Amino acid sequence: MADTKIALKPADFQSSQEPRWCPGCGDYAILKQVQTVLAEKGYQPHEVVFFSGIGCSSRFPYYMNTYGMHTIHGRAPAIATGLKVMRPDLSVWVITGDGDALAIGGNHLIHALRRNVDMNILLFNNEIYGLTKGQYSPTSELYKVTKSSPWGTAESPFNPVLLALSAGATFVARTIDREVKHQRDILKQADDHKGVSFVEIYQNCNVFNDGAFADFTDKKKQPETTIFLKHGEPAIFGTNRDKCLVVENGKLKVAHIKPDGELPENVYVHDETSLEKALLVATLFGPADQVPRPFGIFYRVTKPTYEEQLRQQRERAKRKMGEVSLQDLLYGSETWQVK
Amino acid sequence: MGEERPSVTVRFAGDSGDGMQLAGINFSFESALEGHDIATFPDYPAEIRAPRGTLYGVSGFQVRFGKEEILTSGDEVDVLVAMNPAALKRTLHLLKEGGILIADSDAFDAKNLRLAGYEFNPLEDEILKQKYRVLSLPITSLVREALKDSPLSVKAKDRTRNMFVLGLVFWIFGRDLNIAKELIKKKFANKPDVLDANLKVLEAGYYLGETMDIEVPKIKVAKASLPRGRYRTITGNQATALGLVTASKLSGLPLYFVSYPITPASDILHDMAKYRYMDIVAIQAEDEIAAISSAIGAAFGGSIAVTATSGPGLSLMSEALGLAVMTELPVIVIDVQRAGPSTGMPTKPEQADLLQAMFGRHGEAPLIVLASATPADNFYMAIEAVRLATTHITPVILLSDLYLANGAEPWIIPNVETLPKWEPHLWKGNGEYKPYMRDEETLARWWAIPGMEGAQHVVGGLEKEDVTGNVSYDPLNHEKMVKLRLEKVKRVAEDIPLQEVNTGKEEGDLAIVGWGSTYGVIRSVVKQLVEEGYSVGHVHIKYLNPFPKNLKDVLTRFKKILVVEMNMGQLAFLLRGTFLLDVHQFNKVQGVPITERELKQTALKLLK
Ligand SMILES: Cc1ncc(C[n+]2csc(CCOP(=O)(O)OP(=O)(O)O)c2C)c(N)n1
Ligand code: SF4
Ligand SMILES: [Mg+2]
């Protein structure tokens, strides 16, 4: 990332492999934005590593001209942890799907978040299993009819943002494939963050779950169905920017803004550094025609990273024990001489 | 008074809260310091604190020491300490006729007798007194008496009973109390009252020997003539941990150790976590899948990546090991085997994971499989595992087992300058990098690591085209890659020692073949048989995949082959399948070590 290096273009991060996603798949847009961010931030390809699990989205590393590993289903956060702990010098990214991260890999995800390993976890949420051709996933809505739920599901979905916050993530955001500028901005800030960054990206699977997020991307509906959170600003939305969120009895409600533009006293003002606020606003997860869906950075705090704490521990241990040679180590504390 | 013996076995048995392990370790260390060779066998229940007095709560520590090469912890014991009726019931069958039984008569009350299933007090049994030299002593009362001025609670006082018997056993063998005192001082350095009580009681036990009016035999045991050098005692798990740190220093590669706690492998994690000051990373993962996975990530980044587990954990690692085979990354898994399947008998030894290590993966997924033979051998085999992984760029499974992991032996500490050094097969940056370019001789692919400019590449679970590493579904390419991965592991045979006959005759009537912790018992039996004039050889296999090149030649120099295992015949299965050899089997799966007597009987039958 040093200034002396040649500035690269997004295309310099593109590998020679032709992406093999279905035409129209939301994954293309994300690939493009990631490449743009890497170039804008001045990375060199050999300093960056992409890990992925299994799923359509997890093909991602093949299309990057960086180091990468297409691993096994659900394990990418664990694999990435091993690398980052040993190689804090590298920029480490995890690409995962809703099944990969939240079904088979749920355990590794929460522990990577809890440990605050400095890496960027991008969850491509299409609310479906794409690669295995259309079964429901842990984020599919209740009663959804899919190949594996012909009578509808009987299980409620995860709210990934809430899950990440509860697991102790230090950077939690949500964005959407169609909003490329928002997406790029979020990805950049995620990478700026020192510590684990969790970014949920709503991604349209136009083959098995087309239109899952249409309520949030449709230009006409969007102003009513979405709130783009900004740090320190009141949560205002609506086609005429005439609605806002207010806090009543500890809960969020939608209120109308008076024609004179004066905001209610209890208007919700977003604060990225407040876990309480982040948790509260993350609970907005209802049907799009009833509750607006928040996007943006929910939470961002700085805490020591896992790898940094391990390094400091090692230094402390070395200081405490002094110089111990390998020979000394083998001797241990109790020895005797046979003459 | 005073009789001399070539070797003696002592077993301390009591409740799991009675401190038998501590007494045993202390006595073993002192035995080694006195110049004896030793072999130990800690035998404890899975329950941390089983209800007092119960049969399943009995914890034991057996140590054999003496003059000859001590190869096993002994079939039978010469001195048995039984702290309560349950301990007596569980272990009396081990005591030799004429052996010494030390029992705390205070603990043989109605309740404890009932818990152990005795209808009468065995200590008052005339037959028992005729068969053994019984020292039935009111140890609890004697301890309380010795500590009458101590501020400790009665319960805390009673907890020092182990020191009383330790003192008495020290007296029987004419040992120096000072070493034991030093160890106790270290252990209780921060608890002056407890330390004081332990020291007092240790002395009380010792001096009881001096003043006792019943006749206590003093036993003299000759010292061993061990090679010259500086020694320490070492358990298998300690040896593994030291071997890994050593391998990192010898190769110049950083060490990443990761593990999820599981008996009997956890002590490796404990040691590694301590060794942070040696500039290594040791972490506890959320499960075994994460352990092996993060090891794969670390290996991708150029580290020696190691995880340690036991059978159930190895099962969880299966899928990821497939990825390690496919991506051809050097990860090392140490499997400290225990009795299975499932949770099985987690504190008892068995060797039943060999076929899991060999074949327990999906697809054709060959990897290197090694097994250490003695506790200290774990040191050398851990280094060997790392050497082979990082030169052949392939995963390695090193098999240890509970008997090796917890057993201790004196270890002549090697001079680090004399240990093998090697060069890891790292990409040197000459020319264009392709992930599946290989070394012509070994077929190892070049290990290029992130950060190396111009060597960016993506590996993964999907089949890759030879050389380029591009994803490929080409039928012939897949077959080629399957064969390459197999051939790469086969060629490791060029880089490992030839099989030797470890003990006994180079050819003859019977080869007794083993792997892992059966080393001691086989060697001991073969030595006896050779002395008795039989032509028998001991072949101990440490390289299980690939086998040493000459293994078949060595085996076929014998008329009969007996394969000895603590499983139902897994090595036997491999030898038959690999070499079409007709082998006999000796199998024991009782969670207790094979005894010299039973193995010798089996061998003698085959020698008739
Ligand atoms: C151990 C294992 N189990 C099952 C599978 C099959 N599988 C591959 S991808 C997938 C689901 C992927 O869904 P998601 O993570 O949402 O990714 P998407 O394809 O939607 O991007 C499943 C079940 C597998 N590859 N490995
Ligand atoms: S199946 Fe869906 S998620 Fe997968 S590539 Fe096609 S459109 Fe994209
Ligand atoms: Mg999906």
Short mmCIF file of C-alpha atoms in Angstrom, two decimals, chain A residues 5-6 12 15-17 20 44-51 54 59-73 75-87 89-90 104 107-112 114-115 306 310 313-339, chain B residues 29 32-33 35-36 183 186 226-233 242-243 245-246 249-250 254-256 274-287 289-290 293-298 300-303 319-320 323 327 329 379 410-411 413-417 419 448-462 464 469-471 473:
data_model
loop_
_atom_site.label_atom_id
_atom_site.label_comp_id
_atom_site.label_asym_id
_atom_site.label_seq_id
_atom_site.Cartn_x
_atom_site.Cartn_y
_atom_site.Cartn_z
CA LYS A 5 3.97 1.46 -5.91
CA ILE A 6 2.34 1.90 -9.27
CA ASP A 12 -5.60 -5.22 -12.82
CA SER A 15 -7.93 -12.74 -13.30
CA SER A 16 -7.84 -14.39 -16.70
CA GLN A 17 -10.79 -16.59 -15.72
CA ARG A 20 -19.28 -18.16 -14.80
CA GLN A 44 -0.97 -4.64 -5.00
CA PRO A 45 -2.47 -8.01 -5.97
CA HIS A 46 0.12 -10.06 -4.06
CA GLU A 47 -0.80 -8.35 -0.77
CA VAL A 48 -4.40 -9.50 -0.88
CA VAL A 49 -5.97 -12.88 -0.15
CA PHE A 50 -9.55 -13.96 -0.83
CA PHE A 51 -11.03 -16.98 0.90
CA ILE A 54 -18.83 -23.15 -1.35
CA ARG A 59 -16.45 -18.81 -6.94
CA PHE A 60 -15.32 -15.26 -6.38
CA PRO A 61 -11.57 -15.88 -5.71
CA TYR A 62 -11.12 -17.46 -9.15
CA TYR A 63 -11.96 -14.14 -10.72
CA MET A 64 -9.42 -12.18 -8.73
CA ASN A 65 -5.81 -11.76 -9.70
CA THR A 66 -4.81 -11.94 -6.03
CA TYR A 67 -3.94 -14.88 -3.80
CA GLY A 68 -6.96 -16.95 -2.96
CA MET A 69 -8.47 -20.20 -1.84
CA HIS A 70 -11.84 -21.65 -2.74
CA THR A 71 -12.22 -23.78 0.35
CA ILE A 72 -14.98 -26.02 1.71
CA HIS A 73 -18.53 -25.30 2.69
CA ARG A 75 -15.15 -22.98 6.77
CA ALA A 76 -13.70 -19.89 5.13
CA PRO A 77 -13.78 -17.70 8.28
CA ALA A 78 -11.77 -20.36 10.16
CA ILE A 79 -9.29 -20.78 7.33
CA ALA A 80 -8.89 -17.03 7.02
CA THR A 81 -8.30 -16.77 10.77
CA GLY A 82 -5.34 -19.15 10.53
CA LEU A 83 -3.77 -17.07 7.79
CA LYS A 84 -4.41 -13.67 9.38
CA VAL A 85 -3.02 -14.71 12.75
CA MET A 86 0.23 -15.76 11.11
CA ARG A 87 0.31 -13.07 8.43
CA ASP A 89 0.68 -8.08 6.87
CA LEU A 90 -1.89 -9.31 4.34
CA ILE A 104 -23.06 -25.01 7.76
CA ASN A 107 -20.15 -21.61 14.20
CA HIS A 108 -17.02 -20.33 12.50
CA LEU A 109 -18.71 -17.07 11.56
CA ILE A 110 -19.70 -16.15 15.11
CA HIS A 111 -16.28 -17.05 16.47
CA ALA A 112 -14.42 -15.04 13.83
CA ARG A 114 -16.21 -12.57 18.43
CA ARG A 115 -12.43 -12.73 18.13
CA TYR A 306 -7.14 -11.00 17.84
CA LEU A 310 -1.73 -12.64 20.37
CA GLN A 313 0.98 -11.76 24.55
CA ARG A 314 3.91 -13.34 22.81
CA GLU A 315 6.02 -10.25 23.47
CA ARG A 316 4.96 -10.21 27.11
CA ALA A 317 5.80 -13.89 27.50
CA LYS A 318 9.19 -13.33 25.90
CA ARG A 319 9.94 -10.41 28.19
CA LYS A 320 8.90 -12.36 31.23
CA MET A 321 10.87 -15.49 30.38
CA GLY A 322 13.90 -13.74 28.94
CA GLU A 323 15.96 -15.32 26.21
CA VAL A 324 15.26 -19.07 26.22
CA SER A 325 17.32 -21.06 23.75
CA LEU A 326 15.93 -24.17 22.14
CA GLN A 327 18.48 -26.19 24.10
CA ASP A 328 17.25 -24.65 27.36
CA LEU A 329 13.69 -25.47 26.42
CA LEU A 330 14.56 -29.12 25.86
CA TYR A 331 16.33 -29.28 29.22
CA GLY A 332 13.21 -28.18 31.05
CA SER A 333 13.37 -27.71 34.79
CA GLU A 334 14.46 -31.08 36.18
CA THR A 335 17.43 -32.85 34.70
CA TRP A 336 20.19 -35.17 35.89
CA GLN A 337 23.51 -36.29 34.56
CA VAL A 338 24.47 -39.90 33.95
CA LYS A 339 28.26 -40.19 34.00
CA PHE B 29 10.87 -38.93 38.83
CA ALA B 32 14.79 -41.89 37.31
CA LEU B 33 16.99 -39.52 39.27
CA GLY B 35 19.62 -43.84 37.99
CA HIS B 36 16.90 -46.35 37.17
CA LEU B 183 9.27 -31.37 44.16
CA LYS B 186 7.78 -26.41 44.02
CA LEU B 226 22.06 -45.80 30.84
CA PRO B 227 24.22 -44.10 28.20
CA ARG B 228 26.06 -41.05 29.42
CA GLY B 229 24.39 -37.70 29.08
CA ARG B 230 21.94 -35.26 30.57
CA TYR B 231 18.50 -36.71 31.22
CA ARG B 232 15.00 -35.62 32.02
CA THR B 233 11.77 -37.55 32.23
CA LEU B 242 8.92 -29.99 22.23
CA GLY B 243 9.36 -31.71 18.87
CA VAL B 245 8.87 -26.16 18.60
CA THR B 246 12.16 -27.76 17.63
CA LYS B 249 13.50 -23.63 14.84
CA LEU B 250 15.28 -26.21 12.68
CA PRO B 254 6.95 -19.97 11.90
CA LEU B 255 4.82 -22.40 13.91
CA TYR B 256 1.04 -22.27 14.12
CA LYS B 274 2.92 -22.05 27.51
CA TYR B 275 5.63 -21.94 24.86
CA ARG B 276 4.45 -18.58 23.50
CA TYR B 277 7.79 -17.23 24.68
CA MET B 278 9.44 -19.39 22.03
CA ASP B 279 7.80 -17.12 19.45
CA ILE B 280 5.16 -19.58 18.35
CA VAL B 281 1.42 -19.16 17.99
CA ALA B 282 -0.82 -21.60 19.86
CA ILE B 283 -4.55 -21.12 19.93
CA GLN B 284 -7.71 -22.92 20.96
CA ALA B 285 -10.24 -23.21 18.15
CA GLU B 286 -14.03 -23.41 18.42
CA ASP B 287 -14.02 -27.03 17.26
CA ILE B 289 -13.20 -28.40 12.03
CA ALA B 290 -12.00 -24.90 12.77
CA SER B 293 -9.31 -25.35 8.71
CA SER B 294 -7.32 -22.58 10.29
CA ALA B 295 -4.24 -24.80 10.05
CA ILE B 296 -4.85 -24.98 6.31
CA GLY B 297 -5.05 -21.19 6.20
CA ALA B 298 -1.81 -20.87 8.14
CA PHE B 300 -1.23 -21.42 2.86
CA GLY B 301 0.54 -18.46 4.45
CA GLY B 302 3.84 -20.32 4.83
CA SER B 303 3.68 -21.61 8.40
CA GLU B 319 -13.56 -33.14 5.06
CA ALA B 320 -10.92 -30.47 5.55
CA LEU B 323 -9.08 -30.04 1.02
CA THR B 327 -4.68 -28.06 -2.35
CA LEU B 329 -0.71 -27.97 1.65
CA PHE B 379 9.85 -35.80 19.88
CA PRO B 410 13.91 -40.99 31.00
CA TRP B 411 15.06 -39.11 27.94
CA ILE B 413 18.30 -34.70 25.94
CA PRO B 414 19.73 -34.30 22.46
CA ASN B 415 22.14 -31.57 21.52
CA VAL B 416 20.13 -29.40 19.14
CA GLU B 417 23.16 -29.08 16.86
CA LEU B 419 19.28 -32.70 14.98
CA ALA B 448 4.46 -20.07 -2.94
CA ILE B 449 2.98 -17.92 -0.22
CA PRO B 450 0.89 -14.74 -0.25
CA GLY B 451 3.07 -11.68 -0.27
CA MET B 452 5.40 -13.14 -2.89
CA GLU B 453 5.14 -10.80 -5.82
CA GLY B 454 4.02 -12.30 -9.10
CA ALA B 455 3.17 -15.70 -7.66
CA GLN B 456 -0.50 -14.98 -7.01
CA HIS B 457 -2.62 -18.07 -7.45
CA VAL B 458 -5.88 -19.56 -6.32
CA VAL B 459 -6.06 -23.08 -4.94
CA GLY B 460 -9.18 -24.82 -3.81
CA GLY B 461 -11.24 -27.93 -3.54
CA LEU B 462 -12.22 -28.16 -7.18
CA LYS B 464 -7.35 -28.48 -11.06
CA GLY B 469 -4.03 -25.04 -11.54
CA ASN B 470 -7.02 -23.87 -13.55
CA VAL B 471 -10.32 -25.52 -12.64
CA TYR B 473 -13.43 -31.22 -15.31
#
